[in-house]
């Protein structure tokens, strides 16, 4: 069965510091990986996705993620965060063995401290 | 320029009183999804429509029903809400239902059951 684990439920970080939000998945076959962001009182917005090709994926708002097949990870990074990055971040996986459904992690709440 | 719209944003109902949540889209996408998201949990897929074809998840309670009268609109009906149904309900759309198709989310409806 497919599963997604976001290892940190809450991540506080000072403004302009780097951040990494961790995501691990379990799957025995090819997967597609997504990061979504949910700002307060808004819907989920796609940050970036990995479908194939280069394992380093760049997304919106300066975020990037690296697909690591051997470690079954897809960690999200930003070299310098802003106050406006305060939000909930969700990792999701889909693939043939999920019936093409999206399975979401439980989310990581990023709080940027001024 | 809202693409996926959900109404109302906040809904309060009484235990056992039927309630309907609404979702509309301007993307002309074939697929519409309903997710339930409880506090500090991952969004959980309830069902989806591919055009007029309804697809229910195996573990979605019978208490939850859905209607899609046309491409643009989709409704979630909760026939007899229980206290455990209090949650955020997210509507999403995608062009197709392949594993690589990005899902676009609305802002959600927060349901409170008294």
PDB file of C-alpha atoms in Angstrom:
ATOM      1  CA  UNK A   1       0.000   0.000   0.000  1.00  0.00           C
ATOM      2  CA  UNK A   2       1.062   3.510  -0.748  1.00  0.00           C
ATOM      3  CA  UNK A   3       1.907   5.862   2.116  1.00  0.00           C
ATOM      4  CA  UNK A   4       3.474   9.244   2.645  1.00  0.00           C
ATOM      5  CA  UNK A   5       5.244  10.325   5.811  1.00  0.00           C
ATOM      6  CA  UNK A   6       6.004  13.900   6.671  1.00  0.00           C
ATOM      7  CA  UNK A   7       8.415  13.606   9.528  1.00  0.00           C
ATOM      8  CA  UNK A   8       7.918  17.033  11.083  1.00  0.00           C
ATOM      9  CA  UNK A   9       4.493  18.305  12.026  1.00  0.00           C
ATOM     10  CA  UNK A  10       5.780  21.774  12.903  1.00  0.00           C
ATOM     11  CA  UNK A  11       8.878  23.617  11.730  1.00  0.00           C
ATOM     12  CA  UNK A  12       9.731  27.063  13.131  1.00  0.00           C
ATOM     13  CA  UNK A  13      12.477  28.941  11.313  1.00  0.00           C
ATOM     14  CA  UNK A  14      13.819  32.480  11.401  1.00  0.00           C
ATOM     15  CA  UNK A  15      13.285  34.774   8.452  1.00  0.00           C
ATOM     16  CA  UNK A  16      16.014  34.530   5.783  1.00  0.00           C
ATOM     17  CA  UNK A  17      17.207  31.182   7.161  1.00  0.00           C
ATOM     18  CA  UNK A  18      17.140  28.033   5.006  1.00  0.00           C
ATOM     19  CA  UNK A  19      14.498  25.378   5.545  1.00  0.00           C
ATOM     20  CA  UNK A  20      13.994  21.739   4.639  1.00  0.00           C
ATOM     21  CA  UNK A  21      10.650  19.982   4.977  1.00  0.00           C
ATOM     22  CA  UNK A  22      10.952  16.227   4.884  1.00  0.00           C
ATOM     23  CA  UNK A  23       8.814  13.753   2.983  1.00  0.00           C
ATOM     24  CA  UNK A  24       9.257  10.003   2.628  1.00  0.00           C
ATOM     25  CA  UNK A  25       7.079   7.648   0.646  1.00  0.00           C
ATOM     26  CA  UNK A  26       6.631   3.929   0.357  1.00  0.00           C
ATOM     27  CA  UNK A  27       6.112   2.312  -2.990  1.00  0.00           C
ATOM     28  CA  UNK A  28       7.527  -0.568  -4.923  1.00  0.00           C
ATOM     29  CA  UNK A  29       6.799   0.911  -8.339  1.00  0.00           C
ATOM     30  CA  UNK A  30       7.190   4.211 -10.142  1.00  0.00           C
ATOM     31  CA  UNK A  31       5.688   7.147  -8.352  1.00  0.00           C
ATOM     32  CA  UNK A  32       4.908  10.764  -9.026  1.00  0.00           C
ATOM     33  CA  UNK A  33       5.480  13.229  -6.220  1.00  0.00           C
ATOM     34  CA  UNK A  34       3.939  16.586  -5.436  1.00  0.00           C
ATOM     35  CA  UNK A  35       4.278  19.341  -2.884  1.00  0.00           C
ATOM     36  CA  UNK A  36       1.287  21.547  -2.152  1.00  0.00           C
ATOM     37  CA  UNK A  37       1.072  24.626   0.063  1.00  0.00           C
ATOM     38  CA  UNK A  38      -1.991  25.773   1.967  1.00  0.00           C
ATOM     39  CA  UNK A  39      -1.977  29.366   3.161  1.00  0.00           C
ATOM     40  CA  UNK A  40      -4.385  30.303   5.969  1.00  0.00           C
ATOM     41  CA  UNK A  41      -8.001  30.183   4.837  1.00  0.00           C
ATOM     42  CA  UNK A  42      -7.050  29.179   1.308  1.00  0.00           C
ATOM     43  CA  UNK A  43      -7.070  26.007  -0.757  1.00  0.00           C
ATOM     44  CA  UNK A  44      -4.094  23.821  -1.591  1.00  0.00           C
ATOM     45  CA  UNK A  45      -1.809  25.253  -4.277  1.00  0.00           C
ATOM     46  CA  UNK A  46       0.731  23.246  -6.238  1.00  0.00           C
ATOM     47  CA  UNK A  47       4.322  24.200  -5.429  1.00  0.00           C
ATOM     48  CA  UNK A  48       6.110  21.671  -7.599  1.00  0.00           C
ATOM     49  CA  UNK A  49       5.956  18.128  -8.878  1.00  0.00           C
ATOM     50  CA  UNK A  50       8.267  15.324  -9.944  1.00  0.00           C
ATOM     51  CA  UNK A  51       7.091  13.188 -12.829  1.00  0.00           C
ATOM     52  CA  UNK A  52      10.329  12.044 -14.467  1.00  0.00           C
ATOM     53  CA  UNK A  53      13.704  13.304 -15.633  1.00  0.00           C
ATOM     54  CA  UNK A  54      15.918  15.497 -13.495  1.00  0.00           C
ATOM     55  CA  UNK A  55      15.675  14.605  -9.845  1.00  0.00           C
ATOM     56  CA  UNK A  56      15.972  18.254  -8.806  1.00  0.00           C
ATOM     57  CA  UNK A  57      12.684  20.024  -9.338  1.00  0.00           C
ATOM     58  CA  UNK A  58      12.207  23.759  -9.064  1.00  0.00           C
ATOM     59  CA  UNK A  59       8.870  25.234  -8.150  1.00  0.00           C
ATOM     60  CA  UNK A  60       7.201  28.521  -7.411  1.00  0.00           C
ATOM     61  CA  UNK A  61       8.244  31.013  -4.738  1.00  0.00           C
ATOM     62  CA  UNK A  62      11.868  29.842  -4.733  1.00  0.00           C
ATOM     63  CA  UNK A  63      11.161  26.312  -3.516  1.00  0.00           C
ATOM     64  CA  UNK A  64      12.854  23.214  -4.860  1.00  0.00           C
ATOM     65  CA  UNK A  65      12.746  19.507  -4.072  1.00  0.00           C
ATOM     66  CA  UNK A  66      14.960  16.559  -4.797  1.00  0.00           C
ATOM     67  CA  UNK A  67      13.692  13.104  -5.646  1.00  0.00           C
ATOM     68  CA  UNK A  68      15.873  10.421  -4.087  1.00  0.00           C
ATOM     69  CA  UNK A  69      14.778   6.985  -5.179  1.00  0.00           C
ATOM     70  CA  UNK A  70      17.227   5.045  -3.024  1.00  0.00           C
ATOM     71  CA  UNK A  71      16.052   6.842   0.107  1.00  0.00           C
ATOM     72  CA  UNK A  72      12.424   7.082  -1.073  1.00  0.00           C
ATOM     73  CA  UNK A  73      12.426  10.753  -0.205  1.00  0.00           C
ATOM     74  CA  UNK A  74      11.241  13.997  -1.751  1.00  0.00           C
ATOM     75  CA  UNK A  75      12.350  16.748   0.613  1.00  0.00           C
ATOM     76  CA  UNK A  76      11.360  20.357   0.010  1.00  0.00           C
ATOM     77  CA  UNK A  77      13.923  23.130   0.439  1.00  0.00           C
ATOM     78  CA  UNK A  78      14.204  26.884   0.289  1.00  0.00           C
ATOM     79  CA  UNK A  79      17.512  28.686   0.837  1.00  0.00           C
ATOM     80  CA  UNK A  80      15.995  31.781   2.433  1.00  0.00           C
ATOM     81  CA  UNK A  81      12.445  31.938   3.787  1.00  0.00           C
ATOM     82  CA  UNK A  82      10.155  34.937   4.064  1.00  0.00           C
ATOM     83  CA  UNK A  83       7.372  35.715   6.477  1.00  0.00           C
ATOM     84  CA  UNK A  84       4.944  35.053   3.647  1.00  0.00           C
ATOM     85  CA  UNK A  85       6.074  31.411   3.489  1.00  0.00           C
ATOM     86  CA  UNK A  86       4.245  30.703   6.751  1.00  0.00           C
ATOM     87  CA  UNK A  87       1.748  28.023   5.749  1.00  0.00           C
ATOM     88  CA  UNK A  88       0.914  24.318   5.834  1.00  0.00           C
ATOM     89  CA  UNK A  89       2.857  22.155   3.384  1.00  0.00           C
ATOM     90  CA  UNK A  90       1.609  18.813   2.093  1.00  0.00           C
ATOM     91  CA  UNK A  91       3.530  16.128   0.275  1.00  0.00           C
ATOM     92  CA  UNK A  92       1.522  13.832  -1.986  1.00  0.00           C
ATOM     93  CA  UNK A  93       2.227  10.739  -4.047  1.00  0.00           C
ATOM     94  CA  UNK A  94       0.411   9.100  -6.915  1.00  0.00           C
ATOM     95  CA  UNK A  95       1.194   6.232  -9.226  1.00  0.00           C
ATOM     96  CA  UNK A  96       0.053   3.035 -10.792  1.00  0.00           C
ATOM     97  CA  UNK A  97      -0.267   1.225  -7.478  1.00  0.00           C
ATOM     98  CA  UNK A  98      -2.392   4.021  -6.003  1.00  0.00           C
ATOM     99  CA  UNK A  99      -4.983   3.662  -8.744  1.00  0.00           C
ATOM    100  CA  UNK A 100      -3.747   7.062  -9.917  1.00  0.00           C
ATOM    101  CA  UNK A 101      -5.107   8.593  -6.716  1.00  0.00           C
ATOM    102  CA  UNK A 102      -3.282  11.189  -4.678  1.00  0.00           C
ATOM    103  CA  UNK A 103      -2.232  10.149  -1.198  1.00  0.00           C
ATOM    104  CA  UNK A 104      -1.317  13.039   1.056  1.00  0.00           C
ATOM    105  CA  UNK A 105       0.923  13.277   4.066  1.00  0.00           C
ATOM    106  CA  UNK A 106      -0.373  14.792   7.283  1.00  0.00           C
ATOM    107  CA  UNK A 107       1.283  18.125   6.549  1.00  0.00           C
ATOM    108  CA  UNK A 108       4.052  20.263   8.013  1.00  0.00           C
ATOM    109  CA  UNK A 109       3.241  23.620   9.511  1.00  0.00           C
ATOM    110  CA  UNK A 110       6.016  26.073   8.652  1.00  0.00           C
ATOM    111  CA  UNK A 111       6.205  29.168  10.820  1.00  0.00           C
ATOM    112  CA  UNK A 112       8.638  31.881   9.812  1.00  0.00           C
ATOM    113  CA  UNK A 113       9.756  33.986  12.756  1.00  0.00           C
ATOM    114  CA  UNK A 114      10.674  37.619  12.132  1.00  0.00           C
TER     115      UNK A 114
ATOM    116  CA  UNK B   1      -9.801  34.732 -11.070  1.00  0.00           C
ATOM    117  CA  UNK B   2     -10.910  31.937  -8.758  1.00  0.00           C
ATOM    118  CA  UNK B   3     -10.824  28.630 -10.591  1.00  0.00           C
ATOM    119  CA  UNK B   4     -12.340  26.300  -7.996  1.00  0.00           C
ATOM    120  CA  UNK B   5     -14.956  27.903  -5.806  1.00  0.00           C
ATOM    121  CA  UNK B   6     -16.521  26.410  -2.722  1.00  0.00           C
ATOM    122  CA  UNK B   7     -19.599  27.662  -0.920  1.00  0.00           C
ATOM    123  CA  UNK B   8     -20.112  28.278   1.821  1.00  0.00           C
ATOM    124  CA  UNK B   9     -16.665  28.697   3.359  1.00  0.00           C
ATOM    125  CA  UNK B  10     -18.069  27.917   6.806  1.00  0.00           C
ATOM    126  CA  UNK B  11     -21.114  25.774   7.481  1.00  0.00           C
ATOM    127  CA  UNK B  12     -22.723  25.000  10.816  1.00  0.00           C
ATOM    128  CA  UNK B  13     -25.326  22.266  11.046  1.00  0.00           C
ATOM    129  CA  UNK B  14     -27.047  20.296  13.749  1.00  0.00           C
ATOM    130  CA  UNK B  15     -26.517  16.657  14.498  1.00  0.00           C
ATOM    131  CA  UNK B  16     -28.602  14.654  12.034  1.00  0.00           C
ATOM    132  CA  UNK B  17     -29.670  17.633   9.906  1.00  0.00           C
ATOM    133  CA  UNK B  18     -28.838  17.168   6.202  1.00  0.00           C
ATOM    134  CA  UNK B  19     -26.345  19.560   4.722  1.00  0.00           C
ATOM    135  CA  UNK B  20     -25.105  20.272   1.193  1.00  0.00           C
ATOM    136  CA  UNK B  21     -21.740  21.722   0.264  1.00  0.00           C
ATOM    137  CA  UNK B  22     -21.161  23.247  -3.147  1.00  0.00           C
ATOM    138  CA  UNK B  23     -18.210  23.334  -5.522  1.00  0.00           C
ATOM    139  CA  UNK B  24     -17.909  24.989  -8.916  1.00  0.00           C
ATOM    140  CA  UNK B  25     -15.060  25.273 -11.381  1.00  0.00           C
ATOM    141  CA  UNK B  26     -14.168  27.514 -14.303  1.00  0.00           C
ATOM    142  CA  UNK B  27     -11.436  25.211 -15.641  1.00  0.00           C
ATOM    143  CA  UNK B  28     -13.717  22.918 -17.642  1.00  0.00           C
ATOM    144  CA  UNK B  29     -11.935  19.930 -16.146  1.00  0.00           C
ATOM    145  CA  UNK B  30     -13.288  16.426 -16.546  1.00  0.00           C
ATOM    146  CA  UNK B  31     -12.632  15.271 -12.990  1.00  0.00           C
ATOM    147  CA  UNK B  32     -13.967  16.643  -9.721  1.00  0.00           C
ATOM    148  CA  UNK B  33     -12.963  15.292  -6.322  1.00  0.00           C
ATOM    149  CA  UNK B  34     -14.183  15.625  -2.749  1.00  0.00           C
ATOM    150  CA  UNK B  35     -11.749  15.240   0.127  1.00  0.00           C
ATOM    151  CA  UNK B  36     -12.348  15.262   3.866  1.00  0.00           C
ATOM    152  CA  UNK B  37      -9.611  16.783   6.018  1.00  0.00           C
ATOM    153  CA  UNK B  38      -9.824  16.466   9.779  1.00  0.00           C
ATOM    154  CA  UNK B  39      -7.651  18.481  12.090  1.00  0.00           C
ATOM    155  CA  UNK B  40      -3.955  17.598  11.805  1.00  0.00           C
ATOM    156  CA  UNK B  41      -4.709  14.810   9.343  1.00  0.00           C
ATOM    157  CA  UNK B  42      -4.076  14.279   5.664  1.00  0.00           C
ATOM    158  CA  UNK B  43      -6.846  15.036   3.171  1.00  0.00           C
ATOM    159  CA  UNK B  44      -8.773  11.819   2.541  1.00  0.00           C
ATOM    160  CA  UNK B  45     -10.468  11.162  -0.778  1.00  0.00           C
ATOM    161  CA  UNK B  46     -14.200  10.484  -0.445  1.00  0.00           C
ATOM    162  CA  UNK B  47     -15.150  10.134  -4.116  1.00  0.00           C
ATOM    163  CA  UNK B  48     -14.663  11.629  -7.527  1.00  0.00           C
ATOM    164  CA  UNK B  49     -16.528  12.170 -10.766  1.00  0.00           C
ATOM    165  CA  UNK B  50     -14.961  11.554 -14.124  1.00  0.00           C
ATOM    166  CA  UNK B  51     -17.396  13.464 -16.306  1.00  0.00           C
ATOM    167  CA  UNK B  52     -20.706  11.895 -15.179  1.00  0.00           C
ATOM    168  CA  UNK B  53     -19.135   8.680 -13.957  1.00  0.00           C
ATOM    169  CA  UNK B  54     -19.246   8.521 -10.142  1.00  0.00           C
ATOM    170  CA  UNK B  55     -16.419   6.723  -8.325  1.00  0.00           C
ATOM    171  CA  UNK B  56     -16.851   6.062  -4.638  1.00  0.00           C
ATOM    172  CA  UNK B  57     -13.975   5.114  -2.358  1.00  0.00           C
ATOM    173  CA  UNK B  58     -14.519   1.759  -0.647  1.00  0.00           C
ATOM    174  CA  UNK B  59     -14.376   3.201   2.863  1.00  0.00           C
ATOM    175  CA  UNK B  60     -16.548   6.273   2.290  1.00  0.00           C
ATOM    176  CA  UNK B  61     -19.603   6.020   4.557  1.00  0.00           C
ATOM    177  CA  UNK B  62     -23.029   5.771   2.935  1.00  0.00           C
ATOM    178  CA  UNK B  63     -23.916   8.962   4.768  1.00  0.00           C
ATOM    179  CA  UNK B  64     -21.938  10.855   2.122  1.00  0.00           C
ATOM    180  CA  UNK B  65     -23.387  11.317  -1.339  1.00  0.00           C
ATOM    181  CA  UNK B  66     -22.482  13.458  -4.308  1.00  0.00           C
ATOM    182  CA  UNK B  67     -24.118  14.963  -7.370  1.00  0.00           C
ATOM    183  CA  UNK B  68     -22.645  16.484 -10.490  1.00  0.00           C
ATOM    184  CA  UNK B  69     -25.454  18.042 -12.536  1.00  0.00           C
ATOM    185  CA  UNK B  70     -23.081  19.513 -15.121  1.00  0.00           C
ATOM    186  CA  UNK B  71     -19.366  19.965 -15.832  1.00  0.00           C
ATOM    187  CA  UNK B  72     -19.050  23.049 -13.663  1.00  0.00           C
ATOM    188  CA  UNK B  73     -20.804  22.038 -10.457  1.00  0.00           C
ATOM    189  CA  UNK B  74     -20.450  19.267  -7.930  1.00  0.00           C
ATOM    190  CA  UNK B  75     -22.246  18.890  -4.593  1.00  0.00           C
ATOM    191  CA  UNK B  76     -21.463  16.968  -1.453  1.00  0.00           C
ATOM    192  CA  UNK B  77     -24.518  15.859   0.517  1.00  0.00           C
ATOM    193  CA  UNK B  78     -24.227  14.630   4.070  1.00  0.00           C
ATOM    194  CA  UNK B  79     -27.526  12.972   4.858  1.00  0.00           C
ATOM    195  CA  UNK B  80     -27.277  12.751   8.637  1.00  0.00           C
ATOM    196  CA  UNK B  81     -24.187  14.524   9.938  1.00  0.00           C
ATOM    197  CA  UNK B  82     -22.611  13.157  13.059  1.00  0.00           C
ATOM    198  CA  UNK B  83     -20.136  14.847  15.354  1.00  0.00           C
ATOM    199  CA  UNK B  84     -17.370  12.865  13.682  1.00  0.00           C
ATOM    200  CA  UNK B  85     -18.152  14.484  10.341  1.00  0.00           C
ATOM    201  CA  UNK B  86     -16.910  17.876  11.492  1.00  0.00           C
ATOM    202  CA  UNK B  87     -13.994  18.623   9.193  1.00  0.00           C
ATOM    203  CA  UNK B  88     -12.704  20.713   6.317  1.00  0.00           C
ATOM    204  CA  UNK B  89     -14.135  19.531   3.005  1.00  0.00           C
ATOM    205  CA  UNK B  90     -11.958  20.190  -0.005  1.00  0.00           C
ATOM    206  CA  UNK B  91     -13.073  20.134  -3.617  1.00  0.00           C
ATOM    207  CA  UNK B  92     -10.487  19.623  -6.348  1.00  0.00           C
ATOM    208  CA  UNK B  93     -10.449  19.257 -10.120  1.00  0.00           C
ATOM    209  CA  UNK B  94      -8.096  17.820 -12.713  1.00  0.00           C
ATOM    210  CA  UNK B  95      -8.144  17.722 -16.468  1.00  0.00           C
ATOM    211  CA  UNK B  96      -7.884  13.934 -16.512  1.00  0.00           C
ATOM    212  CA  UNK B  97      -7.508  11.379 -13.723  1.00  0.00           C
ATOM    213  CA  UNK B  98      -4.041  10.149 -14.576  1.00  0.00           C
ATOM    214  CA  UNK B  99      -1.383   9.880 -11.935  1.00  0.00           C
ATOM    215  CA  UNK B 100       0.454  12.867 -13.406  1.00  0.00           C
ATOM    216  CA  UNK B 101      -2.522  15.213 -13.610  1.00  0.00           C
ATOM    217  CA  UNK B 102      -2.261  18.153 -11.256  1.00  0.00           C
ATOM    218  CA  UNK B 103      -5.214  18.617  -8.943  1.00  0.00           C
ATOM    219  CA  UNK B 104      -6.486  22.155  -8.407  1.00  0.00           C
ATOM    220  CA  UNK B 105      -8.101  22.803  -5.053  1.00  0.00           C
ATOM    221  CA  UNK B 106     -10.752  25.149  -3.809  1.00  0.00           C
ATOM    222  CA  UNK B 107     -10.449  27.008  -0.481  1.00  0.00           C
ATOM    223  CA  UNK B 108     -12.484  24.429   1.388  1.00  0.00           C
ATOM    224  CA  UNK B 109     -15.642  24.460   3.483  1.00  0.00           C
ATOM    225  CA  UNK B 110     -15.240  24.068   7.217  1.00  0.00           C
ATOM    226  CA  UNK B 111     -18.163  22.094   8.609  1.00  0.00           C
ATOM    227  CA  UNK B 112     -19.156  22.313  12.256  1.00  0.00           C
ATOM    228  CA  UNK B 113     -21.699  19.872  13.674  1.00  0.00           C
ATOM    229  CA  UNK B 114     -23.476  20.898  16.853  1.00  0.00           C
TER     230      UNK B 114
END
